[in-house]
Short mmCIF file of C-alpha atoms and ligand atoms in Angstrom, two decimals:
data_model
loop_
_atom_site.label_atom_id
_atom_site.label_comp_id
_atom_site.label_asym_id
_atom_site.label_seq_id
_atom_site.Cartn_x
_atom_site.Cartn_y
_atom_site.Cartn_z
CA MET A 1 3.01 -32.81 -34.69
CA GLN A 2 3.99 -31.96 -38.24
CA ASP A 3 1.54 -33.05 -40.94
CA SER A 4 4.22 -35.08 -42.71
CA LEU A 5 4.76 -37.22 -39.61
CA ALA A 6 1.04 -37.69 -39.02
CA ARG A 7 0.68 -38.77 -42.66
CA THR A 8 3.27 -41.50 -42.06
CA PHE A 9 0.90 -43.16 -39.61
CA ALA A 10 -2.29 -42.40 -41.58
CA LEU A 11 -4.20 -45.25 -43.22
CA ASP A 12 -6.69 -43.19 -45.23
CA GLY A 13 -8.22 -45.11 -48.12
CA ARG A 14 -6.73 -48.45 -47.02
CA VAL A 15 -8.69 -51.64 -46.46
CA ALA A 16 -7.81 -53.77 -43.44
CA VAL A 17 -9.05 -57.31 -42.79
CA VAL A 18 -9.16 -57.94 -39.02
CA THR A 19 -9.98 -61.42 -37.72
CA GLY A 20 -11.16 -61.97 -34.15
CA ALA A 21 -12.81 -58.56 -34.47
CA ALA A 22 -15.84 -59.39 -32.30
CA SER A 23 -13.95 -59.08 -29.02
CA GLY A 24 -10.89 -57.95 -27.09
CA LEU A 25 -7.76 -57.17 -29.08
CA GLY A 26 -9.35 -57.68 -32.49
CA ARG A 27 -12.09 -55.20 -31.68
CA GLU A 28 -9.62 -52.61 -30.39
CA THR A 29 -7.40 -53.16 -33.44
CA ALA A 30 -10.36 -52.52 -35.76
CA LEU A 31 -11.18 -49.34 -33.84
CA VAL A 32 -7.63 -47.98 -33.93
CA LEU A 33 -7.12 -48.79 -37.62
CA SER A 34 -10.42 -47.09 -38.45
CA GLU A 35 -9.41 -44.04 -36.37
CA ALA A 36 -6.29 -43.90 -38.55
CA GLY A 37 -8.48 -43.81 -41.66
CA ALA A 38 -8.70 -47.47 -42.76
CA THR A 39 -11.90 -49.35 -43.58
CA PRO A 40 -11.84 -52.47 -41.40
CA VAL A 41 -13.40 -55.70 -42.65
CA LEU A 42 -14.50 -57.39 -39.44
CA CYS A 43 -14.16 -61.20 -39.38
CA ASP A 44 -15.17 -63.53 -36.56
CA VAL A 45 -17.47 -66.46 -35.77
CA ASN A 46 -19.32 -64.26 -33.26
CA THR A 47 -21.70 -62.30 -35.49
CA ALA A 48 -23.39 -60.40 -32.64
CA GLY A 49 -19.96 -59.26 -31.44
CA LEU A 50 -19.07 -58.14 -34.96
CA GLU A 51 -22.21 -56.01 -35.12
CA GLU A 52 -21.24 -54.39 -31.79
CA THR A 53 -17.74 -53.64 -33.10
CA ALA A 54 -19.22 -52.15 -36.28
CA GLU A 55 -21.43 -49.90 -34.13
CA LEU A 56 -18.42 -48.75 -32.12
CA VAL A 57 -16.56 -47.95 -35.35
CA ALA A 58 -19.62 -46.08 -36.65
CA SER A 59 -20.01 -44.09 -33.44
CA ALA A 60 -16.40 -42.95 -33.90
CA GLY A 61 -17.41 -41.61 -37.33
CA ALA A 62 -16.00 -44.36 -39.58
CA GLN A 63 -17.38 -47.34 -41.43
CA ALA A 64 -16.72 -51.06 -41.05
CA ILE A 65 -17.79 -54.11 -43.04
CA VAL A 66 -19.18 -57.05 -41.07
CA CYS A 67 -17.99 -60.35 -42.56
CA PRO A 68 -18.81 -63.45 -40.47
CA THR A 69 -15.88 -65.83 -40.95
CA ASP A 70 -14.57 -69.01 -39.36
CA VAL A 71 -10.80 -68.70 -39.80
CA SER A 72 -10.33 -72.46 -39.52
CA GLN A 73 -12.20 -72.82 -42.83
CA ARG A 74 -9.98 -71.90 -45.75
CA ALA A 75 -12.87 -71.19 -48.13
CA GLN A 76 -14.38 -68.71 -45.65
CA VAL A 77 -11.05 -66.91 -45.23
CA GLU A 78 -10.66 -66.68 -49.01
CA ALA A 79 -14.22 -65.33 -49.30
CA ALA A 80 -13.49 -62.67 -46.65
CA GLY A 81 -10.44 -61.60 -48.67
CA GLU A 82 -12.49 -61.35 -51.87
CA ARG A 83 -15.08 -59.27 -50.06
CA ALA A 84 -12.39 -56.92 -48.74
CA ALA A 85 -10.73 -56.64 -52.17
CA ALA A 86 -14.07 -55.70 -53.72
CA ILE A 87 -14.13 -52.45 -51.71
CA ASN A 88 -11.19 -50.71 -53.44
CA GLY A 89 -9.74 -53.39 -55.69
CA LYS A 90 -7.02 -54.44 -53.22
CA VAL A 91 -6.31 -55.39 -49.62
CA ASP A 92 -3.69 -53.25 -47.87
CA ILE A 93 -3.60 -54.65 -44.33
CA TRP A 94 -4.47 -58.08 -42.94
CA VAL A 95 -4.40 -58.67 -39.18
CA ASN A 96 -4.77 -62.26 -37.97
CA VAL A 97 -5.99 -61.77 -34.40
CA ALA A 98 -8.50 -64.63 -33.89
CA GLY A 99 -7.33 -67.19 -31.38
CA ILE A 100 -8.39 -69.44 -28.52
CA ILE A 101 -6.72 -70.79 -25.41
CA VAL A 102 -6.99 -74.23 -23.80
CA ASN A 103 -5.59 -75.04 -20.36
CA ARG A 104 -4.56 -78.68 -20.44
CA SER A 105 -1.49 -80.66 -19.50
CA VAL A 106 0.29 -82.66 -22.19
CA ILE A 107 -0.75 -85.80 -20.30
CA ASP A 108 -4.45 -84.89 -20.27
CA ALA A 109 -5.00 -83.14 -23.62
CA GLN A 110 -7.71 -84.68 -25.77
CA GLU A 111 -7.44 -85.19 -29.51
CA ASP A 112 -10.28 -82.78 -30.28
CA GLU A 113 -8.58 -80.07 -28.17
CA VAL A 114 -5.33 -80.48 -30.08
CA GLU A 115 -7.18 -80.38 -33.41
CA ARG A 116 -9.14 -77.27 -32.44
CA MET A 117 -6.08 -75.36 -31.29
CA LEU A 118 -4.20 -76.18 -34.47
CA SER A 119 -7.22 -75.38 -36.67
CA ILE A 120 -7.86 -71.92 -35.24
CA ASN A 121 -4.55 -70.63 -33.85
CA LEU A 122 -2.29 -72.04 -36.52
CA LYS A 123 -4.19 -72.99 -39.67
CA GLY A 124 -6.40 -69.91 -39.26
CA VAL A 125 -3.32 -67.68 -39.41
CA TYR A 126 -1.86 -69.76 -42.24
CA TRP A 127 -4.99 -69.38 -44.40
CA GLY A 128 -5.01 -65.68 -43.56
CA CYS A 129 -1.40 -65.24 -44.72
CA SER A 130 -2.12 -67.24 -47.85
CA ALA A 131 -5.21 -65.24 -48.85
CA ALA A 132 -3.58 -61.93 -47.91
CA GLY A 133 -0.42 -62.80 -49.85
CA ARG A 134 -2.27 -63.58 -53.05
CA LEU A 135 -4.40 -60.42 -52.88
CA MET A 136 -1.52 -58.16 -51.84
CA ARG A 137 0.76 -59.54 -54.56
CA ALA A 138 -1.93 -58.66 -57.09
CA GLY A 139 -2.36 -55.22 -55.49
CA GLY A 140 1.35 -54.34 -55.35
CA GLY A 141 2.06 -54.85 -51.64
CA GLY A 142 0.68 -54.67 -48.14
CA SER A 143 1.23 -55.42 -44.47
CA ILE A 144 0.36 -58.69 -42.72
CA ILE A 145 0.30 -58.71 -38.91
CA ASN A 146 -0.09 -62.01 -37.03
CA PHE A 147 -1.00 -62.27 -33.36
CA SER A 148 1.51 -64.26 -31.37
CA SER A 149 1.95 -64.15 -27.58
CA SER A 150 4.52 -63.94 -24.81
CA GLY A 151 3.62 -67.61 -24.45
CA ALA A 152 5.68 -68.30 -27.57
CA ASP A 153 8.85 -67.51 -25.60
CA ASN A 154 8.00 -68.83 -22.13
CA PRO A 155 6.93 -72.38 -21.33
CA VAL A 156 4.02 -72.42 -18.88
CA PRO A 157 2.53 -75.65 -17.49
CA ASP A 158 -0.87 -76.47 -19.07
CA LEU A 159 -0.36 -74.03 -21.94
CA SER A 160 1.68 -76.24 -24.28
CA LEU A 161 -1.00 -76.23 -26.97
CA TYR A 162 -1.38 -72.46 -26.95
CA SER A 163 2.34 -71.74 -26.76
CA MET A 164 3.32 -74.12 -29.53
CA THR A 165 0.81 -72.55 -31.91
CA LYS A 166 2.15 -69.08 -31.10
CA ALA A 167 5.79 -70.15 -31.53
CA SER A 168 4.75 -71.56 -34.90
CA VAL A 169 3.07 -68.26 -35.79
CA ASN A 170 6.41 -66.51 -35.20
CA MET A 171 8.20 -68.83 -37.64
CA LEU A 172 5.36 -68.65 -40.16
CA THR A 173 5.61 -64.85 -39.99
CA ARG A 174 9.35 -64.86 -40.70
CA THR A 175 8.93 -67.26 -43.60
CA VAL A 176 6.11 -65.17 -45.08
CA ALA A 177 8.31 -62.07 -44.75
CA LYS A 178 11.03 -63.76 -46.84
CA GLU A 179 8.66 -65.31 -49.40
CA MET A 180 6.53 -62.23 -49.95
CA GLY A 181 9.01 -59.40 -49.43
CA PRO A 182 9.83 -59.32 -53.15
CA TYR A 183 6.17 -58.45 -53.81
CA GLY A 184 6.29 -55.46 -51.44
CA ILE A 185 4.51 -57.38 -48.69
CA ARG A 186 5.72 -57.00 -45.10
CA ALA A 187 4.88 -59.60 -42.44
CA ASN A 188 5.34 -59.07 -38.71
CA ALA A 189 3.98 -60.54 -35.51
CA VAL A 190 2.69 -58.79 -32.41
CA ALA A 191 3.28 -60.82 -29.24
CA PRO A 192 1.28 -59.13 -26.49
CA GLY A 193 1.90 -59.56 -22.83
CA TRP A 194 -1.17 -60.12 -20.72
CA VAL A 195 -4.03 -57.64 -21.11
CA GLU A 196 -7.56 -57.78 -19.75
CA THR A 197 -9.92 -59.23 -22.38
CA PRO A 198 -12.40 -62.12 -22.29
CA MET A 199 -9.48 -64.45 -23.08
CA GLY A 200 -7.14 -62.75 -20.64
CA THR A 201 -9.57 -63.25 -17.77
CA HIS A 202 -10.28 -66.94 -18.32
CA ARG A 203 -8.44 -68.00 -15.14
CA TRP A 204 -10.53 -65.66 -12.98
CA ARG A 205 -13.94 -66.95 -13.97
CA ASN A 206 -16.16 -69.23 -11.89
CA GLU A 207 -18.24 -72.04 -13.38
CA SER A 208 -21.05 -69.68 -14.41
CA GLY A 209 -18.52 -67.59 -16.36
CA ALA A 210 -18.58 -64.59 -14.00
CA ILE A 211 -15.31 -62.96 -12.95
CA ASP A 212 -14.34 -63.46 -9.30
CA PRO A 213 -13.47 -59.88 -8.12
CA ALA A 214 -10.94 -61.09 -5.53
CA LEU A 215 -9.10 -63.23 -8.06
CA ARG A 216 -9.13 -60.31 -10.50
CA GLU A 217 -7.63 -57.89 -7.94
CA GLU A 218 -4.92 -60.36 -6.97
CA GLY A 219 -4.22 -61.15 -10.64
CA LEU A 220 -3.90 -57.48 -11.58
CA ARG A 221 -1.48 -56.86 -8.70
CA GLN A 222 0.64 -59.83 -9.77
CA ARG A 223 0.73 -58.61 -13.36
CA GLU A 224 1.69 -55.09 -12.29
CA SER A 225 4.53 -56.29 -10.12
CA ALA A 226 5.87 -58.52 -12.92
CA SER A 227 6.50 -55.43 -15.09
CA PRO A 228 9.57 -53.23 -14.52
CA LEU A 229 7.20 -50.35 -15.31
CA GLY A 230 4.76 -51.47 -12.61
CA ILE A 231 1.77 -51.28 -14.97
CA VAL A 232 -0.57 -53.60 -16.83
CA GLY A 233 -1.26 -53.00 -20.49
CA THR A 234 -4.57 -52.25 -22.16
CA PRO A 235 -6.03 -53.47 -25.46
CA ARG A 236 -5.18 -50.03 -26.90
CA ASP A 237 -1.49 -50.51 -26.08
CA ILE A 238 -1.56 -53.60 -28.27
CA ALA A 239 -3.64 -52.02 -31.05
CA LEU A 240 -1.18 -49.11 -31.26
CA ALA A 241 1.63 -51.60 -31.92
CA VAL A 242 -0.51 -52.97 -34.76
CA LEU A 243 -1.04 -49.45 -36.10
CA TYR A 244 2.74 -48.94 -36.30
CA LEU A 245 3.20 -52.21 -38.20
CA ALA A 246 0.25 -51.48 -40.50
CA SER A 247 1.45 -47.98 -41.37
CA ASP A 248 4.24 -46.63 -43.56
CA ALA A 249 6.12 -45.76 -40.34
CA SER A 250 7.31 -49.37 -40.36
CA ARG A 251 8.17 -49.61 -44.07
CA PHE A 252 11.66 -50.95 -43.21
CA VAL A 253 10.34 -53.52 -40.70
CA THR A 254 9.53 -57.08 -41.72
CA GLY A 255 9.94 -60.56 -40.26
CA GLN A 256 9.95 -59.17 -36.71
CA VAL A 257 8.11 -60.02 -33.52
CA LEU A 258 7.08 -56.84 -31.67
CA ARG A 259 6.47 -57.51 -27.97
CA PRO A 260 4.24 -54.93 -26.24
CA ASN A 261 4.41 -56.56 -22.79
CA GLY A 262 5.53 -53.94 -20.26
CA GLY A 263 8.96 -55.57 -20.12
CA VAL A 264 7.58 -58.67 -18.41
CA SER A 265 9.36 -60.88 -20.92
CA MET A 266 12.62 -59.95 -22.70
CA PRO A 267 13.70 -62.97 -24.74
N1 LIG B 301 -5.49 -61.07 -23.94
C1 LIG B 301 -4.22 -61.39 -23.77
O1 LIG B 301 -3.69 -61.26 -22.67
C2 LIG B 301 -3.40 -61.92 -24.93
C3 LIG B 301 -2.02 -62.04 -24.72
C4 LIG B 301 -1.24 -62.53 -25.77
C5 LIG B 301 -1.82 -62.87 -26.98
N2 LIG B 301 -3.16 -62.73 -27.14
C6 LIG B 301 -3.70 -63.11 -28.44
O2 LIG B 301 -4.48 -62.05 -28.95
C7 LIG B 301 -5.52 -62.58 -29.78
C8 LIG B 301 -6.85 -61.99 -29.33
O3 LIG B 301 -7.07 -62.37 -27.98
P1 LIG B 301 -8.16 -61.66 -27.05
O4 LIG B 301 -7.54 -61.54 -25.72
O5 LIG B 301 -8.71 -60.49 -27.75
O6 LIG B 301 -9.25 -62.84 -26.97
P2 LIG B 301 -10.83 -62.79 -27.11
O7 LIG B 301 -11.28 -64.13 -26.65
O8 LIG B 301 -11.39 -61.59 -26.46
O9 LIG B 301 -11.05 -62.66 -28.69
C9 LIG B 301 -10.77 -63.70 -29.56
C10 LIG B 301 -11.75 -63.63 -30.72
O10 LIG B 301 -11.42 -64.68 -31.65
C11 LIG B 301 -12.66 -65.18 -32.13
N3 LIG B 301 -12.53 -66.53 -32.68
C12 LIG B 301 -12.36 -67.70 -32.03
N4 LIG B 301 -12.37 -68.73 -32.89
C13 LIG B 301 -12.55 -68.20 -34.12
C14 LIG B 301 -12.66 -68.75 -35.43
N5 LIG B 301 -12.59 -70.08 -35.64
N6 LIG B 301 -12.84 -67.92 -36.47
C15 LIG B 301 -12.93 -66.58 -36.28
N7 LIG B 301 -12.85 -66.00 -35.07
C16 LIG B 301 -12.66 -66.80 -34.00
C17 LIG B 301 -13.58 -65.16 -30.93
O11 LIG B 301 -14.94 -65.25 -31.30
C18 LIG B 301 -13.21 -63.83 -30.29
O12 LIG B 301 -14.01 -62.79 -30.79
C19 LIG B 301 -5.43 -64.09 -29.68
O13 LIG B 301 -4.74 -64.61 -30.80
C20 LIG B 301 -4.63 -64.30 -28.42
O14 LIG B 301 -3.94 -65.52 -28.42
C21 LIG B 301 -3.97 -62.27 -26.14
#
């Protein structure tokens, strides 16, 4: 590959806030962005998981900042942004990955479940966009990437809460792209198809939390056959989509929903 093309994807010297960085897709995103040269600021409520992610980044020869953060708390999100901005004077990339899932029918959902979903999956992303926007406007631009889901396009029984927050994230992303574009800020969403992470495996776990191997095998086969490519994705497939949106390779791309999903869903 020519150096000029590699430089287009390089993130050397850039600071990237990554929420949900203690696990799954957030962890992989932090690793890929750091491999591309960025310094990831790792935010999550799971501090032990953050430390593990930081060790993985360090063992790949880079450095990460551990920043315990509850994204549902605006003040904590603002503080994480300030901490990130203190590294180089600005924040270049902000990836809102943190999210939860609740399986509940509309008939049975409890008030606290509705509140929790909205607080983390929707308000958490909203506070992230708000903090990122202010810091990036001051710094002359940046890239915001919000995690959506295939669930935003496809109604699935018992996933109304999850899907409605993700559909809202798509609209929030488009609005942010219009509001902040004049400041040189791009905003895009990544809507992954299913990949195997602690969240992705929630339907295969027994009451003690262990994965049932038979359910896993059957689930993987179903996922493979749902894709025209006949494959299931990996966390890295999703993180590479984030890398594209974070890098200068996507300088003309804003307000879009990128769907790395193996072709399972084509809305
Ligand atoms: N895995 C999939 O198949 C899939 C598919 C589509 C979309 N997604 C989305 O990708 C994102 C990451 O999912 P994942 O599969 O890596 O899940 P995961 O459960 O492995 O990771 C989610 C992380 O978010 C963190 N988190 C939860 N509440 C938080 C809070 N209040 N503040 C800060 N952090 C908090 C958790 O501690 C965890 O580390 C989510 O937004 C999810 O909806 C996942």
